[in-house]
Tab-separated table of C-alpha atoms in Angstrom:
chain	number	residue	atom	x	y	z
D	5	UNK	CA	-16.849	-24.464	-16.727
D	6	UNK	CA	-16.534	-21.207	-14.799
D	7	UNK	CA	-15.414	-23.016	-11.671
D	8	UNK	CA	-12.764	-24.850	-13.680
D	9	UNK	CA	-11.496	-21.586	-15.062
D	10	UNK	CA	-11.265	-20.083	-11.598
D	11	UNK	CA	-9.502	-23.121	-10.276
D	12	UNK	CA	-6.918	-22.980	-12.975
D	13	UNK	CA	-6.241	-19.376	-12.330
D	14	UNK	CA	-6.042	-19.882	-8.589
D	15	UNK	CA	-3.568	-22.681	-9.006
D	16	UNK	CA	-1.318	-20.273	-10.898
D	17	UNK	CA	-1.704	-17.740	-8.076
D	18	UNK	CA	-0.553	-20.344	-5.496
D	19	UNK	CA	2.607	-20.926	-7.581
D	20	UNK	CA	3.301	-17.239	-7.933
D	21	UNK	CA	2.717	-16.690	-4.226
D	22	UNK	CA	5.287	-19.437	-3.400
D	23	UNK	CA	7.849	-17.939	-5.810
D	24	UNK	CA	7.244	-14.420	-4.405
D	25	UNK	CA	8.262	-15.627	-0.938
D	26	UNK	CA	11.617	-16.839	-2.129
D	27	UNK	CA	14.401	-14.237	-2.208
D	28	UNK	CA	17.822	-14.114	-3.720
D	29	UNK	CA	20.759	-13.911	-1.375
D	30	UNK	CA	22.500	-11.554	-3.750
D	31	UNK	CA	19.970	-8.770	-3.407
D	32	UNK	CA	21.319	-5.367	-2.420
D	33	UNK	CA	19.817	-2.208	-0.954
D	34	UNK	CA	19.420	-0.519	-4.346
D	35	UNK	CA	17.550	-3.406	-6.021
D	36	UNK	CA	13.957	-2.488	-6.884
D	37	UNK	CA	12.315	-5.526	-5.361
D	38	UNK	CA	14.207	-6.245	-2.186
D	39	UNK	CA	13.069	-9.469	-0.490
D	40	UNK	CA	13.019	-9.616	3.287
D	41	UNK	CA	14.821	-12.908	3.510
D	42	UNK	CA	17.799	-11.500	1.629
D	43	UNK	CA	18.721	-9.313	4.484
D	44	UNK	CA	19.054	-11.938	7.165
D	45	UNK	CA	22.761	-12.595	6.607
D	46	UNK	CA	23.392	-8.853	6.298
D	47	UNK	CA	21.507	-8.297	9.610
D	48	UNK	CA	23.727	-10.930	11.281
D	49	UNK	CA	26.935	-9.312	9.948
D	50	UNK	CA	25.684	-5.905	11.077
D	51	UNK	CA	25.003	-7.341	14.510
D	52	UNK	CA	28.545	-8.789	14.766
D	53	UNK	CA	30.021	-5.528	13.616
D	54	UNK	CA	27.917	-3.614	16.147
D	55	UNK	CA	29.081	-5.856	18.986
D	56	UNK	CA	32.742	-5.389	17.942
D	57	UNK	CA	32.516	-1.561	17.914
D	58	UNK	CA	29.993	-1.022	20.706
D	59	UNK	CA	32.580	-0.346	23.394
D	60	UNK	CA	34.471	2.296	21.399
D	61	UNK	CA	31.286	4.023	20.325
D	62	UNK	CA	29.543	4.148	23.712
D	63	UNK	CA	30.716	7.627	24.852
D	64	UNK	CA	29.979	9.225	21.366
D	65	UNK	CA	26.596	7.634	21.245
D	66	UNK	CA	25.708	8.898	24.777
D	67	UNK	CA	26.736	12.460	23.862
D	68	UNK	CA	24.692	12.377	20.642
D	69	UNK	CA	21.624	11.078	22.545
D	70	UNK	CA	21.900	13.830	25.147
D	71	UNK	CA	22.145	16.552	22.510
D	72	UNK	CA	19.214	15.296	20.334
D	73	UNK	CA	15.536	15.358	21.105
D	74	UNK	CA	14.931	12.937	18.266
D	75	UNK	CA	15.082	9.512	19.841
D	76	UNK	CA	14.132	9.910	23.412
D	77	UNK	CA	16.681	10.418	26.166
D	78	UNK	CA	15.377	7.603	28.409
D	79	UNK	CA	16.256	4.540	26.391
D	80	UNK	CA	19.844	3.636	25.964
D	81	UNK	CA	20.840	2.178	22.600
D	82	UNK	CA	21.004	-1.640	22.395
D	83	UNK	CA	24.170	-3.443	21.259
D	84	UNK	CA	22.136	-5.155	18.521
D	85	UNK	CA	20.360	-3.462	15.633
D	86	UNK	CA	16.590	-3.123	15.498
D	87	UNK	CA	15.194	-5.032	12.529
D	88	UNK	CA	12.398	-3.061	10.796
D	89	UNK	CA	10.365	-4.787	8.154
D	90	UNK	CA	9.091	-2.233	5.664
D	91	UNK	CA	6.363	-3.349	3.148
D	92	UNK	CA	6.463	-0.223	1.044
D	93	UNK	CA	9.420	-0.576	-1.307
D	94	UNK	CA	8.895	2.911	-2.633
D	95	UNK	CA	9.958	4.456	0.746
D	96	UNK	CA	12.965	2.159	1.206
D	97	UNK	CA	15.606	4.872	0.669
D	98	UNK	CA	14.078	7.590	2.748
D	99	UNK	CA	13.568	5.183	5.680
D	100	UNK	CA	17.148	4.027	5.447
D	101	UNK	CA	18.318	7.625	5.395
D	102	UNK	CA	16.355	8.451	8.501
D	103	UNK	CA	17.615	5.319	10.255
D	104	UNK	CA	21.144	6.280	9.467
D	105	UNK	CA	20.608	9.785	10.842
D	106	UNK	CA	18.875	8.269	13.969
D	107	UNK	CA	21.939	6.019	14.534
D	108	UNK	CA	24.274	8.961	14.259
D	109	UNK	CA	22.198	10.828	16.889
D	110	UNK	CA	21.524	8.076	19.316
D	111	UNK	CA	23.888	5.230	18.672
D	112	UNK	CA	20.999	2.896	17.975
D	113	UNK	CA	21.315	1.027	14.631
D	114	UNK	CA	18.098	0.287	12.766
D	115	UNK	CA	18.273	-2.117	9.842
D	116	UNK	CA	15.445	-1.517	7.279
D	117	UNK	CA	14.378	-4.665	5.413
D	118	UNK	CA	12.073	-3.757	2.560
D	119	UNK	CA	9.774	-6.104	0.735
D	120	UNK	CA	9.015	-5.691	-3.026
D	121	UNK	CA	5.529	-4.965	-4.337
D	122	UNK	CA	4.871	-8.598	-5.464
D	123	UNK	CA	5.885	-10.234	-2.147
D	124	UNK	CA	3.330	-12.143	-0.013
D	125	UNK	CA	3.824	-10.042	3.182
D	126	UNK	CA	1.717	-12.217	5.380
D	127	UNK	CA	3.410	-15.348	4.199
D	128	UNK	CA	6.867	-13.821	4.713
D	129	UNK	CA	6.018	-12.885	8.209
D	130	UNK	CA	4.742	-16.340	8.945
D	131	UNK	CA	7.889	-17.834	7.578
D	132	UNK	CA	9.901	-15.595	9.806
D	133	UNK	CA	7.876	-16.533	12.883
D	134	UNK	CA	8.200	-20.296	12.066
D	135	UNK	CA	11.964	-19.836	11.732
D	136	UNK	CA	12.288	-17.859	15.007
D	137	UNK	CA	13.552	-14.971	12.989
D	138	UNK	CA	10.938	-12.191	13.601
D	139	UNK	CA	11.815	-8.593	12.874
D	140	UNK	CA	11.430	-6.292	15.898
D	141	UNK	CA	9.125	-3.854	14.043
D	142	UNK	CA	6.879	-4.849	11.089
D	143	UNK	CA	4.181	-3.355	9.055
D	144	UNK	CA	0.769	-4.985	8.793
D	145	UNK	CA	-2.673	-4.124	7.283
D	146	UNK	CA	-5.934	-4.018	9.169
D	147	UNK	CA	-7.133	-7.015	7.219
D	148	UNK	CA	-4.227	-9.069	8.443
D	149	UNK	CA	-4.581	-8.281	12.135
D	150	UNK	CA	-6.260	-11.623	13.052
D	151	UNK	CA	-3.183	-13.463	11.801
D	152	UNK	CA	-0.723	-11.419	13.922
D	153	UNK	CA	-2.769	-10.329	16.981
D	154	UNK	CA	-0.895	-12.682	19.322
D	155	UNK	CA	2.467	-11.349	18.202
D	156	UNK	CA	1.962	-7.595	18.940
D	157	UNK	CA	3.292	-5.663	21.845
D	158	UNK	CA	0.846	-3.129	23.463
D	159	UNK	CA	1.618	0.512	22.682
D	160	UNK	CA	-0.636	2.149	25.168
D	161	UNK	CA	0.789	5.286	26.801
D	162	UNK	CA	2.885	6.297	23.731
D	163	UNK	CA	2.844	10.078	23.218
D	164	UNK	CA	1.724	9.946	19.581
D	165	UNK	CA	-1.560	8.172	20.303
D	166	UNK	CA	-3.457	11.361	21.326
D	167	UNK	CA	-2.225	13.077	18.116
D	168	UNK	CA	-3.972	10.788	15.620
D	169	UNK	CA	-7.332	9.373	14.781
D	170	UNK	CA	-5.781	6.401	13.066
D	171	UNK	CA	-4.105	4.391	15.864
D	172	UNK	CA	-4.837	0.693	15.422
D	173	UNK	CA	-6.491	-0.928	18.342
D	174	UNK	CA	-6.977	-4.544	19.285
D	175	UNK	CA	-10.476	-6.058	20.049
D	176	UNK	CA	-10.035	-5.022	23.670
D	177	UNK	CA	-9.075	-1.441	22.855
D	178	UNK	CA	-5.357	-1.845	23.396
D	179	UNK	CA	-3.320	0.195	20.909
D	180	UNK	CA	-1.187	-2.246	18.844
D	181	UNK	CA	-0.209	-0.256	15.759
D	182	UNK	CA	1.201	3.162	14.867
D	183	UNK	CA	-0.117	4.767	11.656
D	184	UNK	CA	2.418	6.342	9.341
D	185	UNK	CA	0.493	7.557	6.340
D	186	UNK	CA	-2.921	8.429	4.982
D	187	UNK	CA	-3.244	7.029	1.443
D	188	UNK	CA	-5.662	7.704	-1.338
D	189	UNK	CA	-7.087	5.659	-4.200
D	190	UNK	CA	-9.014	6.854	-7.135
D	191	UNK	CA	-7.981	7.082	-10.771
D	192	UNK	CA	-4.586	8.777	-11.099
D	193	UNK	CA	-4.080	10.961	-14.102
D	194	UNK	CA	-1.416	12.780	-16.038
D	195	UNK	CA	-2.763	16.313	-16.092
D	196	UNK	CA	-0.420	17.431	-18.899
D	197	UNK	CA	-1.935	14.921	-21.234
D	198	UNK	CA	-5.466	15.743	-20.183
D	199	UNK	CA	-4.802	19.440	-20.703
D	200	UNK	CA	-3.535	18.823	-24.279
D	201	UNK	CA	-6.707	16.819	-24.949
D	202	UNK	CA	-8.919	19.552	-23.487
D	203	UNK	CA	-10.189	17.326	-20.634
D	204	UNK	CA	-10.743	18.886	-17.214
D	205	UNK	CA	-10.173	16.197	-14.483
D	206	UNK	CA	-12.640	18.017	-12.258
D	207	UNK	CA	-15.419	16.816	-14.641
D	208	UNK	CA	-14.548	13.089	-14.098
D	209	UNK	CA	-17.301	12.400	-11.611
D	210	UNK	CA	-19.412	9.792	-13.476
D	211	UNK	CA	-18.700	6.735	-15.594
D	212	UNK	CA	-20.203	8.579	-18.613
D	213	UNK	CA	-17.665	11.418	-18.166
D	214	UNK	CA	-14.840	8.831	-18.078
D	215	UNK	CA	-16.153	7.030	-21.084
D	216	UNK	CA	-16.176	10.274	-23.071
D	217	UNK	CA	-12.699	11.176	-21.961
D	218	UNK	CA	-11.371	7.707	-22.777
D	219	UNK	CA	-12.937	7.768	-26.231
D	220	UNK	CA	-11.411	11.209	-26.883
D	221	UNK	CA	-7.946	10.213	-25.787
D	222	UNK	CA	-8.089	6.960	-27.704
D	223	UNK	CA	-8.693	8.985	-30.854
D	224	UNK	CA	-5.713	11.184	-30.099
D	225	UNK	CA	-3.228	8.515	-29.162
D	226	UNK	CA	-0.787	9.247	-32.012
D	227	UNK	CA	-0.964	12.980	-31.486
D	228	UNK	CA	-0.368	12.604	-27.751
D	229	UNK	CA	2.248	9.845	-28.014
D	230	UNK	CA	0.133	7.341	-26.039
D	231	UNK	CA	0.471	3.620	-26.118
D	232	UNK	CA	-2.913	3.260	-24.371
D	233	UNK	CA	-5.345	5.378	-22.467
D	234	UNK	CA	-5.019	3.467	-19.157
D	235	UNK	CA	-2.291	1.479	-17.342
D	236	UNK	CA	-3.966	-1.427	-15.599
D	237	UNK	CA	-2.481	-4.793	-14.502
D	238	UNK	CA	-4.715	-7.696	-13.559
D	239	UNK	CA	-2.536	-10.853	-13.671
D	240	UNK	CA	-3.647	-12.366	-10.385
D	241	UNK	CA	-0.443	-14.111	-9.415
D	242	UNK	CA	1.322	-10.700	-9.099
D	243	UNK	CA	-1.480	-8.104	-8.957
D	244	UNK	CA	-4.263	-9.631	-6.833
D	245	UNK	CA	-3.437	-7.093	-4.141
D	246	UNK	CA	-4.238	-4.294	-6.643
D	247	UNK	CA	-7.405	-5.721	-8.207
D	248	UNK	CA	-8.847	-7.711	-5.348
D	249	UNK	CA	-8.176	-4.990	-2.782
D	250	UNK	CA	-7.756	-1.513	-4.379
D	251	UNK	CA	-10.060	-2.057	-7.338
D	252	UNK	CA	-12.614	-3.910	-5.259
D	253	UNK	CA	-12.506	-1.045	-2.787
D	254	UNK	CA	-14.456	1.023	-5.341
D	255	UNK	CA	-17.371	-1.445	-5.242
D	256	UNK	CA	-17.223	-1.633	-1.489
D	257	UNK	CA	-17.120	2.047	-0.554
D	258	UNK	CA	-16.999	4.607	-3.362
D	259	UNK	CA	-19.820	7.135	-2.779
D	260	UNK	CA	-20.740	5.641	0.617
D	261	UNK	CA	-20.697	7.508	3.932
D	262	UNK	CA	-17.713	6.552	5.943
D	263	UNK	CA	-20.019	5.190	8.689
D	264	UNK	CA	-21.994	3.003	6.223
D	265	UNK	CA	-20.467	-0.555	6.538
D	266	UNK	CA	-23.414	-2.311	4.811
D	267	UNK	CA	-21.488	-3.478	1.737
D	268	UNK	CA	-18.417	-4.842	3.564
D	269	UNK	CA	-20.711	-6.518	6.081
D	270	UNK	CA	-22.507	-8.220	3.225
D	271	UNK	CA	-19.211	-9.434	1.847
D	272	UNK	CA	-18.199	-10.754	5.209
D	273	UNK	CA	-21.343	-12.814	5.189
D	274	UNK	CA	-20.671	-14.038	1.590
D	275	UNK	CA	-23.188	-11.773	-0.081
D	276	UNK	CA	-23.020	-9.024	-2.698
D	277	UNK	CA	-25.254	-6.241	-3.893
D	278	UNK	CA	-25.830	-7.527	-7.435
D	279	UNK	CA	-27.074	-4.225	-8.883
D	280	UNK	CA	-24.054	-2.376	-7.605
D	281	UNK	CA	-21.721	-5.187	-8.615
D	282	UNK	CA	-23.254	-4.890	-12.130
D	283	UNK	CA	-22.423	-1.193	-12.213
D	284	UNK	CA	-18.909	-1.976	-11.012
D	285	UNK	CA	-18.515	-4.574	-13.784
D	286	UNK	CA	-19.209	-1.888	-16.375
D	287	UNK	CA	-16.549	0.298	-14.751
D	288	UNK	CA	-13.913	-2.541	-14.659
D	289	UNK	CA	-14.682	-3.411	-18.254
D	290	UNK	CA	-14.214	0.215	-19.319
D	291	UNK	CA	-10.761	0.361	-17.613
D	292	UNK	CA	-9.756	-3.047	-19.094
D	293	UNK	CA	-10.913	-2.113	-22.679
D	294	UNK	CA	-8.838	1.070	-22.776
D	295	UNK	CA	-5.796	-0.499	-21.079
D	296	UNK	CA	-2.597	-1.640	-22.742
D	297	UNK	CA	-3.456	-5.372	-23.250
D	298	UNK	CA	0.002	-6.759	-22.642
D	299	UNK	CA	0.394	-5.035	-19.335
D	300	UNK	CA	-3.184	-5.826	-18.367
D	301	UNK	CA	-2.811	-9.549	-18.974
D	302	UNK	CA	0.810	-10.303	-17.909
D	303	UNK	CA	2.310	-7.066	-16.525
D	304	UNK	CA	3.937	-6.507	-13.166
D	305	UNK	CA	3.528	-3.586	-10.898
D	306	UNK	CA	6.748	-2.117	-12.270
D	307	UNK	CA	5.457	-2.591	-15.864
D	308	UNK	CA	2.228	-0.840	-15.027
D	309	UNK	CA	3.912	2.052	-13.270
D	310	UNK	CA	6.578	2.509	-15.990
D	311	UNK	CA	4.019	2.751	-18.727
D	312	UNK	CA	2.238	5.662	-16.987
D	313	UNK	CA	5.269	7.350	-15.507
D	314	UNK	CA	6.905	7.545	-18.919
D	315	UNK	CA	3.869	9.393	-20.266
D	316	UNK	CA	2.617	6.502	-22.368
D	317	UNK	CA	-0.825	6.378	-20.802
D	318	UNK	CA	-3.060	9.106	-19.375
D	319	UNK	CA	-4.417	7.158	-16.339
D	320	UNK	CA	-3.240	4.435	-13.918
D	321	UNK	CA	-5.130	2.477	-11.347
D	322	UNK	CA	-2.674	3.040	-8.500
D	323	UNK	CA	-2.784	5.559	-5.588
D	324	UNK	CA	-0.500	8.137	-4.136
D	325	UNK	CA	1.996	5.540	-2.948
D	326	UNK	CA	3.566	5.764	-6.377
D	327	UNK	CA	4.796	9.290	-5.627
D	328	UNK	CA	8.295	8.360	-4.433
D	329	UNK	CA	8.860	6.212	-7.599
D	330	UNK	CA	8.253	9.095	-10.034
D	331	UNK	CA	11.813	10.460	-9.763
D	332	UNK	CA	13.056	7.061	-11.042
D	333	UNK	CA	11.403	7.791	-14.322
D	334	UNK	CA	12.174	11.557	-14.368
D	335	UNK	CA	8.460	12.100	-14.391
D	336	UNK	CA	7.952	15.857	-14.006
D	337	UNK	CA	4.450	16.199	-15.418
D	338	UNK	CA	1.519	17.526	-13.366
D	339	UNK	CA	-0.716	14.747	-12.005
D	340	UNK	CA	-3.471	14.126	-9.507
D	341	UNK	CA	-6.075	11.728	-8.337
D	342	UNK	CA	-9.721	11.793	-9.564
D	343	UNK	CA	-12.662	10.007	-8.138
D	344	UNK	CA	-13.221	6.401	-9.247
D	345	UNK	CA	-16.677	7.339	-10.385
D	346	UNK	CA	-17.905	3.896	-11.377
D	347	UNK	CA	-21.626	4.637	-11.963
D	348	UNK	CA	-23.957	7.214	-13.493
D	349	UNK	CA	-24.436	8.664	-10.027
D	350	UNK	CA	-21.995	11.498	-9.409
D	351	UNK	CA	-19.291	10.902	-6.821
D	352	UNK	CA	-16.696	13.605	-6.089
D	353	UNK	CA	-14.493	11.995	-3.423
D	354	UNK	CA	-11.659	9.605	-3.243
D	355	UNK	CA	-10.973	6.590	-0.980
D	356	UNK	CA	-8.620	7.684	1.769
D	357	UNK	CA	-7.462	6.089	4.970
D	358	UNK	CA	-4.469	4.860	7.015
D	359	UNK	CA	-4.302	1.298	5.576
D	360	UNK	CA	-1.214	-0.051	7.408
D	361	UNK	CA	0.463	0.453	10.640
D	362	UNK	CA	3.736	-0.424	12.289
D	363	UNK	CA	3.678	-2.892	15.149
D	364	UNK	CA	6.305	-4.213	17.565
D	365	UNK	CA	6.894	-7.919	18.049
D	366	UNK	CA	5.945	-8.759	21.605
D	367	UNK	CA	8.913	-11.137	22.174
D	368	UNK	CA	11.543	-8.765	20.918
D	369	UNK	CA	14.214	-7.979	23.449
D	370	UNK	CA	14.342	-4.416	22.154
D	371	UNK	CA	10.736	-3.210	22.754
D	372	UNK	CA	11.664	0.011	24.521
D	373	UNK	CA	14.200	0.910	21.835
D	374	UNK	CA	11.598	0.204	19.158
D	375	UNK	CA	9.101	2.478	20.844
D	376	UNK	CA	11.653	5.239	20.891
D	377	UNK	CA	12.354	4.822	17.194
D	378	UNK	CA	8.634	4.900	16.305
D	379	UNK	CA	8.216	7.946	18.618
D	380	UNK	CA	11.006	9.722	16.755
D	381	UNK	CA	9.358	9.056	13.456
D	382	UNK	CA	5.988	10.277	14.773
D	383	UNK	CA	6.777	13.289	16.886
D	384	UNK	CA	10.126	14.866	15.926
D	385	UNK	CA	10.770	17.352	13.169
D	386	UNK	CA	13.231	15.001	11.572
D	387	UNK	CA	10.753	12.118	11.632
D	388	UNK	CA	7.920	14.194	10.189
D	389	UNK	CA	10.248	15.489	7.524
D	390	UNK	CA	11.206	11.863	6.608
D	391	UNK	CA	7.635	10.649	6.393
D	392	UNK	CA	5.977	13.683	4.704
D	393	UNK	CA	8.659	15.328	2.571
D	394	UNK	CA	11.151	12.550	1.928
D	395	UNK	CA	8.630	9.670	1.690
D	396	UNK	CA	5.951	11.855	0.125
D	397	UNK	CA	3.201	10.717	2.423
D	398	UNK	CA	0.220	12.409	4.053
D	399	UNK	CA	0.759	12.549	7.803
D	400	UNK	CA	-1.824	10.875	10.102
D	401	UNK	CA	-0.763	13.166	12.971
D	402	UNK	CA	-2.781	16.281	13.774
D	403	UNK	CA	0.251	18.270	15.110
D	404	UNK	CA	2.159	17.813	11.815
D	405	UNK	CA	2.064	21.077	9.880
D	406	UNK	CA	4.021	19.723	6.899
D	407	UNK	CA	2.228	19.049	3.708
D	408	UNK	CA	3.680	16.696	1.069
D	409	UNK	CA	5.364	18.310	-1.964
D	410	UNK	CA	4.936	15.177	-4.045
D	411	UNK	CA	2.066	15.691	-6.519
D	412	UNK	CA	-0.285	12.831	-5.770
D	413	UNK	CA	-0.127	13.196	-1.972
D	414	UNK	CA	-0.556	17.012	-2.416
D	415	UNK	CA	-3.666	16.355	-4.560
D	416	UNK	CA	-5.246	14.442	-1.688
D	417	UNK	CA	-5.157	17.360	0.693
D	418	UNK	CA	-8.266	19.192	-0.579
D	419	UNK	CA	-10.313	15.983	-0.468
D	420	UNK	CA	-9.205	15.320	3.155
D	421	UNK	CA	-9.733	18.972	4.333
D	422	UNK	CA	-13.199	19.025	2.712
D	423	UNK	CA	-14.133	15.715	4.319
D	424	UNK	CA	-14.745	14.428	0.791
D	425	UNK	CA	-13.333	10.878	1.276
D	426	UNK	CA	-14.636	7.300	1.469
D	427	UNK	CA	-13.353	4.714	3.891
D	428	UNK	CA	-10.971	1.869	3.033
D	429	UNK	CA	-13.533	-0.748	4.003
D	430	UNK	CA	-11.743	-3.287	1.798
D	431	UNK	CA	-9.366	-3.721	4.756
D	432	UNK	CA	-12.227	-5.493	6.502
D	433	UNK	CA	-12.668	-8.116	3.800
D	434	UNK	CA	-12.111	-11.754	4.839
D	435	UNK	CA	-8.369	-12.274	5.164
D	436	UNK	CA	-6.706	-13.537	1.941
D	437	UNK	CA	-9.808	-13.160	-0.281
D	438	UNK	CA	-7.993	-11.054	-2.869
D	439	UNK	CA	-5.052	-13.424	-3.109
D	440	UNK	CA	-6.967	-16.651	-2.907
D	441	UNK	CA	-10.226	-15.858	-4.608
D	442	UNK	CA	-11.381	-12.516	-6.100
D	443	UNK	CA	-8.043	-11.600	-7.841
D	444	UNK	CA	-8.510	-14.555	-10.079
D	445	UNK	CA	-11.959	-13.324	-11.169
D	446	UNK	CA	-10.544	-10.017	-12.262
D	447	UNK	CA	-7.965	-11.883	-14.345
D	448	UNK	CA	-10.512	-13.908	-16.084
D	449	UNK	CA	-12.561	-10.795	-16.894
D	450	UNK	CA	-9.430	-9.119	-18.238
D	451	UNK	CA	-8.843	-12.030	-20.522
D	452	UNK	CA	-12.402	-11.863	-21.832
D	453	UNK	CA	-13.062	-15.361	-20.456
D	454	UNK	CA	-15.997	-13.914	-18.610
D	455	UNK	CA	-18.643	-11.483	-19.836
D	456	UNK	CA	-20.333	-8.986	-17.583
D	457	UNK	CA	-22.934	-11.394	-16.332
D	458	UNK	CA	-20.258	-14.001	-15.823
D	459	UNK	CA	-18.127	-11.582	-13.804
D	460	UNK	CA	-21.039	-10.649	-11.510
D	461	UNK	CA	-22.111	-14.317	-11.061
D	462	UNK	CA	-18.557	-15.574	-10.411
D	463	UNK	CA	-17.953	-12.744	-7.875
D	464	UNK	CA	-21.131	-13.718	-6.145
D	465	UNK	CA	-20.288	-17.442	-5.917
D	466	UNK	CA	-16.622	-16.879	-5.192
D	467	UNK	CA	-17.353	-14.544	-2.306
D	468	UNK	CA	-20.050	-16.878	-0.920
D	469	UNK	CA	-17.720	-19.886	-1.142
D	470	UNK	CA	-14.794	-18.070	0.486
D	471	UNK	CA	-16.887	-16.670	3.376
D	472	UNK	CA	-18.305	-20.165	4.009
D	473	UNK	CA	-14.774	-21.561	4.472
D	474	UNK	CA	-13.820	-18.948	7.120
């Protein structure tokens, strides 16, 4: 019966994944969920326009390049725009602003194509590759490297490599990805609400502390204007990346030394630690029980974010990447990230790492120009300003002295400086396991179609089956 339930949910996920890959040709830059394939026609128009005006702009572009350190004096601008596929919709506008400034300074146009939060990024890239329409620069996560390893240009020798501990390397040690942010996951809270309830977020270091806080807040919902205590979304067709990756990350690494890879190595072999998974099941159930049930069962990422950003819940199961979206909701309340303390054992750190990198397509005819653009983002004052201040991200580069002013990124800094972080080992999960397997288990648990024992057992069998197929 449980296998039939899982099969039914996974069938729905496949449909949603197919739909997510289909964009509307009427999308504009300002739409919340821009799809990559909506920009193809625009990119072609921009290319034609660039060719028409290139001759007239050459002298001005050369003068701008000579007077600006920002994009590297050695690489002349190409007549065609660089296509840059961004997978973080929340930094779409700041990236486009930097690209515009970069073009003004160097003459090199860069077209930013941003994917929405529900898009199957790997599927989109594979569609582009099959169509011979690959972007010049694209973002990818460590867990997707095996799919794209043959498409990546080597980046050895770039100046930013010595300035970071997060450069992504291929199996042979070749650098093939530039990091752009350190991100953090825990339980994100509205401090203003917690203050009104007399709850100190610094005390949220065990599941018992969270349970007491949730119970107190639940009893004060009317007084505090809350719709629910937590904002959680677990519909696997849209949110498997959140549950199967970010929520699962807590089971895999919370409280573990960064060098301890035992749990992720077990998962890679199709095994789980049943005692730890049982503790994790209690944690997930606690979050689900105190969540808004409509958003939990059928909500999108935007639904989940809006509920919290509008002050209708005290907690949300998203990380610091939601910072750039807070202005959209005029969210001015104090907030931060607390540990995802899922067991009775105290844990005081958050999960923090550089989860994604930017790579260059090896068959691009603009590789040198792409390297210069990435170098400008990594090493110039303008680039660091764009990534840290405008995008609200924590820089992965040691020489960067800027600290983010956005609240959630800023709240990560003490954890990072104190070395109080746990690794994003979920990036080492078998590729596609969240989308194709474990995300559906979370959905069934959210719908009360599994009890605690059923959740643990189905996780065990699902992970074993998936690993056996790899």
